[in-house]
Coordinates of C-alpha atoms in Angstrom, one line a residue:
X1 CA -24.0 -40.3 104.7
X2 CA -23.7 -36.7 103.4
X3 CA -25.8 -35.7 100.8
X4 CA -24.5 -32.6 98.3
X5 CA -25.7 -30.4 95.4
X6 CA -24.8 -32.6 92.4
X7 CA -21.7 -34.2 92.4
X8 CA -18.8 -35.3 95.1
X9 CA -17.7 -31.8 94.5
X10 CA -13.9 -33.0 93.6
X11 CA -11.4 -30.6 91.5
X12 CA -10.5 -31.8 88.3
X13 CA -7.6 -30.7 87.4
X14 CA -9.5 -29.0 83.6
X15 CA -11.8 -27.1 85.7
X16 CA -12.5 -23.5 87.4
X17 CA -13.4 -23.7 91.2
X18 CA -15.7 -21.6 90.5
X19 CA -17.7 -23.5 88.1
X20 CA -18.2 -26.8 90.1
X21 CA -21.3 -27.5 92.5
X22 CA -20.8 -26.6 96.0
X23 CA -21.4 -28.8 99.0
X24 CA -24.4 -28.4 101.2
X25 CA -22.7 -31.1 103.9
X26 CA -20.2 -32.3 105.7
X27 CA -19.0 -35.0 107.7
X28 CA -17.2 -34.6 111.6
X29 CA -15.0 -37.1 112.4
X30 CA -15.7 -38.4 115.9
X31 CA -13.8 -38.8 118.5
X32 CA -14.4 -42.8 117.9
X33 CA -16.7 -45.0 116.2
X34 CA -16.9 -47.7 117.8
X35 CA -20.7 -48.2 118.6
X36 CA -19.8 -49.5 122.3
X37 CA -17.8 -46.1 123.0
X38 CA -20.0 -43.6 121.7
X39 CA -22.5 -43.8 124.9
X40 CA -19.6 -43.4 127.5
X41 CA -18.1 -41.0 125.5
X42 CA -21.4 -39.5 125.3
X43 CA -21.2 -39.9 128.9
X44 CA -17.8 -38.5 129.9
X45 CA -18.4 -35.4 128.1
X46 CA -22.0 -34.1 128.7
X47 CA -20.6 -34.7 132.7
X48 CA -17.8 -32.2 131.5
X49 CA -20.2 -29.7 129.9
X50 CA -22.1 -29.7 133.0
X51 CA -19.7 -29.3 135.4
X52 CA -18.4 -26.2 133.2
X53 CA -21.5 -25.1 132.9
X54 CA -22.5 -24.7 136.5
X55 CA -18.7 -24.0 137.3
X56 CA -19.2 -20.7 135.7
X57 CA -23.1 -20.0 136.4
X58 CA -21.3 -20.1 140.5
X59 CA -19.1 -17.8 139.6
X60 CA -21.2 -15.2 137.6
X61 CA -24.1 -15.5 140.3
X62 CA -21.8 -15.2 142.9
X63 CA -20.0 -11.8 141.7
X64 CA -23.2 -10.7 140.9
X65 CA -25.5 -11.0 143.8
X66 CA -22.0 -10.2 146.6
X67 CA -21.4 -6.5 146.9
X68 CA -18.1 -7.3 148.2
X69 CA -16.9 -8.5 144.5
X70 CA -18.3 -5.7 142.7
X71 CA -14.9 -4.5 141.8
X72 CA -13.4 -3.8 137.9
X73 CA -11.4 -7.8 138.6
X74 CA -14.4 -9.6 139.5
X75 CA -16.4 -7.7 136.7
X76 CA -13.9 -8.9 134.0
X77 CA -14.6 -12.9 135.9
X78 CA -17.9 -12.8 135.1
X79 CA -17.7 -12.1 131.6
X80 CA -14.9 -14.4 131.3
X81 CA -17.0 -17.3 132.6
X82 CA -20.2 -16.4 130.2
X83 CA -17.5 -16.2 127.7
X84 CA -16.5 -20.1 128.8
X85 CA -19.5 -21.4 128.6
X86 CA -20.8 -20.5 125.3
X87 CA -17.1 -21.3 124.0
X88 CA -17.9 -24.9 125.4
X89 CA -21.8 -24.4 124.3
X90 CA -20.6 -24.1 120.7
X91 CA -18.9 -27.6 120.5
X92 CA -20.1 -30.0 123.0
X93 CA -23.6 -30.5 122.8
X94 CA -23.2 -30.9 119.0
X95 CA -20.4 -33.7 119.4
X96 CA -23.4 -35.5 122.5
X97 CA -26.0 -35.5 120.1
X98 CA -23.9 -37.1 117.1
X99 CA -22.8 -39.5 119.7
X100 CA -26.1 -40.2 120.4
X101 CA -27.5 -40.3 117.2
X102 CA -24.4 -42.3 115.2
X103 CA -24.5 -39.0 112.5
X104 CA -21.6 -37.6 112.1
X105 CA -23.3 -35.0 109.6
X106 CA -23.5 -31.0 109.6
X107 CA -24.9 -28.9 107.1
X108 CA -23.2 -26.2 104.9
X109 CA -24.8 -23.4 106.9
X110 CA -24.9 -25.1 110.2
X111 CA -20.9 -25.4 109.8
X112 CA -20.3 -21.6 108.9
X113 CA -22.3 -21.1 111.5
X114 CA -20.6 -22.9 114.5
X115 CA -17.7 -21.8 113.2
X116 CA -18.0 -17.9 114.3
X117 CA -19.5 -18.7 117.7
X118 CA -16.1 -20.4 118.1
X119 CA -14.1 -17.7 116.7
X120 CA -15.9 -15.0 118.4
X121 CA -15.9 -17.1 121.6
X122 CA -11.8 -18.1 121.5
X123 CA -11.2 -14.4 120.3
X124 CA -13.2 -13.1 123.7
X125 CA -11.4 -15.4 125.7
X126 CA -8.5 -13.9 124.4
X127 CA -9.2 -10.2 125.0
X128 CA -10.7 -10.8 128.5
X129 CA -7.0 -12.1 129.4
X130 CA -5.5 -9.5 128.4
X131 CA -8.0 -7.3 130.1
X132 CA -7.9 -9.0 132.5
X133 CA -4.1 -8.7 132.8
X134 CA -4.0 -4.8 132.6
X135 CA -6.4 -4.8 135.8
X136 CA -3.7 -7.0 137.7
X137 CA -1.0 -4.3 136.1
X138 CA -2.7 -1.1 137.6
X139 CA -3.8 -3.0 141.1
X140 CA -0.2 -3.8 141.5
X141 CA 1.8 -0.7 139.8
X142 CA -0.8 1.8 140.4
X143 CA -2.6 0.6 144.0
X144 CA -3.3 4.5 144.5
X145 CA -4.9 4.8 141.6
X146 CA -6.6 2.0 140.8
X147 CA -10.1 3.3 141.7
X148 CA -9.9 6.3 139.4
X149 CA -8.5 4.2 137.0
X150 CA -10.3 1.1 136.5
X151 CA -13.9 2.9 136.7
X152 CA -17.1 1.2 136.2
X153 CA -16.9 3.5 132.1
X154 CA -13.6 2.4 131.5
X155 CA -14.1 -1.4 132.1
X156 CA -17.4 -1.5 130.6
X157 CA -15.9 0.3 127.2
X158 CA -13.3 -2.8 127.7
X159 CA -15.6 -5.2 127.4
X160 CA -17.5 -3.9 124.4
X161 CA -14.3 -2.9 122.7
X162 CA -13.4 -6.7 123.5
X163 CA -16.6 -8.1 122.0
X164 CA -17.5 -6.0 118.8
X165 CA -13.3 -6.9 118.0
X166 CA -14.1 -10.8 118.9
X167 CA -17.3 -10.1 116.5
X168 CA -14.9 -8.5 113.9
X169 CA -12.6 -11.4 113.9
X170 CA -16.0 -13.8 113.5
X171 CA -17.3 -12.1 110.6
X172 CA -14.0 -11.6 108.7
X173 CA -13.3 -15.9 109.1
X174 CA -17.1 -16.2 108.3
X175 CA -16.5 -14.0 105.2
X176 CA -13.3 -15.8 103.8
X177 CA -15.1 -19.4 104.1
X178 CA -17.9 -17.9 102.1
X179 CA -15.4 -17.6 99.2
X180 CA -14.7 -20.9 98.8
X181 CA -17.0 -22.4 96.4
X182 CA -15.2 -25.2 96.1
X183 CA -14.1 -28.0 98.3
X184 CA -11.8 -31.7 97.9
X185 CA -13.4 -33.4 100.6
X186 CA -16.5 -33.3 102.5
X187 CA -14.5 -35.0 106.0
X188 CA -13.5 -32.6 108.3
X189 CA -10.9 -34.1 110.3
X190 CA -12.5 -32.9 113.8
X191 CA -15.5 -33.0 116.1
X192 CA -16.5 -29.3 115.2
X193 CA -15.6 -27.1 112.3
X194 CA -12.7 -25.6 112.9
X195 CA -11.7 -22.8 110.4
X196 CA -8.1 -24.1 109.6
X197 CA -10.0 -27.2 108.9
X198 CA -12.4 -26.1 106.5
X199 CA -9.3 -24.2 104.6
X200 CA -7.3 -27.4 104.2
X201 CA -10.5 -28.9 102.2
X202 CA -10.8 -26.0 99.4
X203 CA -9.2 -27.2 96.4
X204 CA -8.2 -23.4 95.1
X205 CA -4.8 -21.6 95.4
X206 CA -6.5 -19.0 98.5
X207 CA -3.2 -17.3 98.4
X208 CA -4.8 -14.1 99.5
X209 CA -7.4 -15.6 101.3
X210 CA -4.5 -17.4 103.6
X211 CA -2.4 -14.1 104.0
X212 CA -5.8 -12.7 105.4
X213 CA -6.2 -14.9 108.3
X214 CA -2.3 -15.4 109.3
X215 CA -2.6 -11.2 108.9
X216 CA -5.7 -11.9 111.6
X217 CA -3.9 -14.1 113.7
X218 CA -1.4 -11.9 114.3
X219 CA -3.7 -8.9 115.5
X220 CA -6.0 -10.9 117.5
X221 CA -3.8 -13.5 118.5
X222 CA -0.5 -11.5 119.0
X223 CA -1.2 -8.4 120.6
X224 CA -3.5 -9.8 123.3
X225 CA -0.5 -12.7 124.2
X226 CA 2.1 -9.4 123.8
X227 CA 0.2 -7.3 126.6
X228 CA -0.8 -9.3 128.6
X229 CA 3.5 -10.1 129.0
X230 CA 3.8 -6.7 128.9
X231 CA 1.3 -6.1 131.6
X232 CA 3.3 -9.3 133.6
X233 CA 7.2 -7.4 132.5
X234 CA 5.9 -4.2 134.8
X235 CA 4.0 -6.5 137.0
X236 CA 6.8 -8.1 138.5
X237 CA 9.3 -5.7 138.8
X238 CA 7.2 -3.6 141.2
X239 CA 7.2 -7.1 143.1
X240 CA 10.4 -7.7 143.4
X241 CA 11.6 -4.3 145.0
X242 CA 8.9 -5.1 148.0
X243 CA 11.2 -6.2 151.2
X244 CA 9.6 -9.3 152.6
X245 CA 8.6 -12.3 151.6
X246 CA 4.7 -12.5 152.8
X247 CA 4.5 -8.6 150.7
X248 CA 5.8 -10.4 147.6
X249 CA 3.6 -13.5 147.9
X250 CA 0.1 -11.4 148.7
X251 CA 1.4 -9.5 145.5
X252 CA 1.9 -12.6 143.4
X253 CA -1.3 -14.5 144.6
X254 CA -3.3 -12.1 143.2
X255 CA -1.8 -12.9 139.9
X256 CA -1.6 -16.3 140.6
X257 CA -5.3 -17.5 139.2
X258 CA -5.2 -15.3 136.2
X259 CA -1.5 -16.9 135.1
X260 CA -2.6 -20.5 136.2
X261 CA -5.8 -19.5 133.2
X262 CA -3.5 -17.9 130.9
X263 CA -0.8 -21.0 130.9
X264 CA -3.9 -23.2 130.3
X265 CA -5.0 -21.3 127.6
X266 CA -2.4 -20.2 125.6
X267 CA -0.5 -23.9 126.5
X268 CA -3.6 -26.1 125.2
X269 CA -4.4 -24.1 122.3
X270 CA -0.6 -24.0 121.1
X271 CA -0.6 -27.7 121.8
X272 CA -4.4 -28.0 119.7
X273 CA -2.5 -26.1 116.5
X274 CA 0.8 -28.0 116.2
X275 CA -0.9 -31.2 117.2
X276 CA -3.0 -30.6 113.6
X277 CA -0.3 -29.6 111.7
X278 CA 2.7 -32.2 112.9
X279 CA 0.8 -35.9 114.1
X280 CA -0.3 -38.0 111.3
X281 CA -3.1 -38.9 112.8
X282 CA -6.1 -36.6 112.9
X283 CA -8.0 -38.6 116.4
X284 CA -4.7 -38.1 118.1
X285 CA -5.2 -34.5 117.8
X286 CA -8.3 -33.9 118.6
X287 CA -7.7 -34.8 121.9
X288 CA -5.8 -31.6 121.7
X289 CA -8.8 -29.6 120.3
X290 CA -11.2 -31.5 123.3
X291 CA -8.6 -30.3 126.3
X292 CA -8.6 -26.4 124.4
X293 CA -12.2 -26.6 124.0
X294 CA -13.7 -28.9 126.8
X295 CA -11.7 -29.2 129.7
X296 CA -9.9 -25.4 129.8
X297 CA -13.4 -23.7 129.9
X298 CA -14.5 -27.0 132.8
X299 CA -10.8 -25.8 134.6
X300 CA -11.1 -22.4 134.8
X301 CA -14.3 -22.0 137.7
X302 CA -12.0 -24.8 139.6
X303 CA -8.7 -22.2 139.9
X304 CA -10.1 -19.1 140.7
X305 CA -12.5 -20.4 143.5
X306 CA -9.8 -23.6 144.9
X307 CA -7.0 -20.0 145.1
X308 CA -9.4 -17.4 145.8
X309 CA -10.8 -16.7 149.6
X310 CA -12.9 -13.8 148.0
X311 CA -14.6 -16.5 146.1
X312 CA -15.5 -19.2 147.9
X313 CA -16.4 -16.8 150.4
X314 CA -19.3 -15.0 148.2
X315 CA -19.9 -19.5 147.6
X316 CA -20.5 -19.9 150.8
X317 CA -22.8 -16.7 151.0
X318 CA -24.7 -17.4 148.5
X319 CA -25.4 -21.5 149.3
X320 CA -26.6 -20.0 153.0
X321 CA -28.8 -17.9 151.1
X322 CA -30.3 -20.7 148.6
X323 CA -30.7 -22.9 152.0
X324 CA -32.2 -19.3 154.2
X325 CA -34.7 -19.2 151.7
X326 CA -36.0 -23.2 152.1
X327 CA -36.2 -21.7 155.5
X328 CA -33.2 -24.3 156.7
X329 CA -30.9 -23.3 159.1
X330 CA -27.2 -24.7 157.7
X331 CA -23.9 -24.2 159.1
X332 CA -21.0 -22.8 156.8
X333 CA -18.0 -23.2 157.4
X334 CA -16.3 -19.4 156.0
X335 CA -12.3 -20.7 155.8

């Protein structure tokens, strides 16, 4: 069980929060307390984690090794895959270790570190999806000027801007949590250090901190979503003016994979947020958290590879080069 500095850090009504002893450890709820189910869940999530890492690494390798994919769209896709690896690596390995060791303890410093990286990579995903929507907008609405507008300098700047905005969001969350010195409880109703769960454990009335977090959510969450919606609003108008159905299909197909990932990312994120606020059982709300933090990064490579012939061809050529390096002669169907 968690050991704390001093007492249980409860909040008496007659004591000011800053006079209480701080917490040194938290307890994560976990997906199940059944000891017989722990190895099964650990094996399941280990398999999902390996599929996620392998799938996203294959996307990165395919894009970096194939000159046909050295375009802005695939440059952003490889960075999204890298962010997805970091996003799922923030929570899943710790959860698997906890299942194997039957331990729910996470240190105060470890909790803040996990929360910081979770916010960083989640915001990075958010920003990159917005950047990719802008890339599709330029490609469809300004095709003749696409290479001029989406030049390597701008692409690199957009990646750096997304990273620094994500880092700012992460550090602002960290700064707010460091100001919370009093907690009502040490039990976090999730399998990772969710920022919203940590705020719920506070025993002081942190109205200003809540307003800051809501403001940050509006800036770092709503603005990227607004950018995506605006880009697709501009994309739909010229596509509808295409006279042939084949032309409309080709135009929409360039956005299909990105749109599917956007719906999956924001859909599972919204369900996770609403379930934590509405569902009375924490374990039921954790199912939505699993969808958001584990399933979504795992499905993204499949969405892009299954719907994209360029990625399929690049993976096939990569496989051929690997086999050729071992002095074999495979036959690779290029589809």
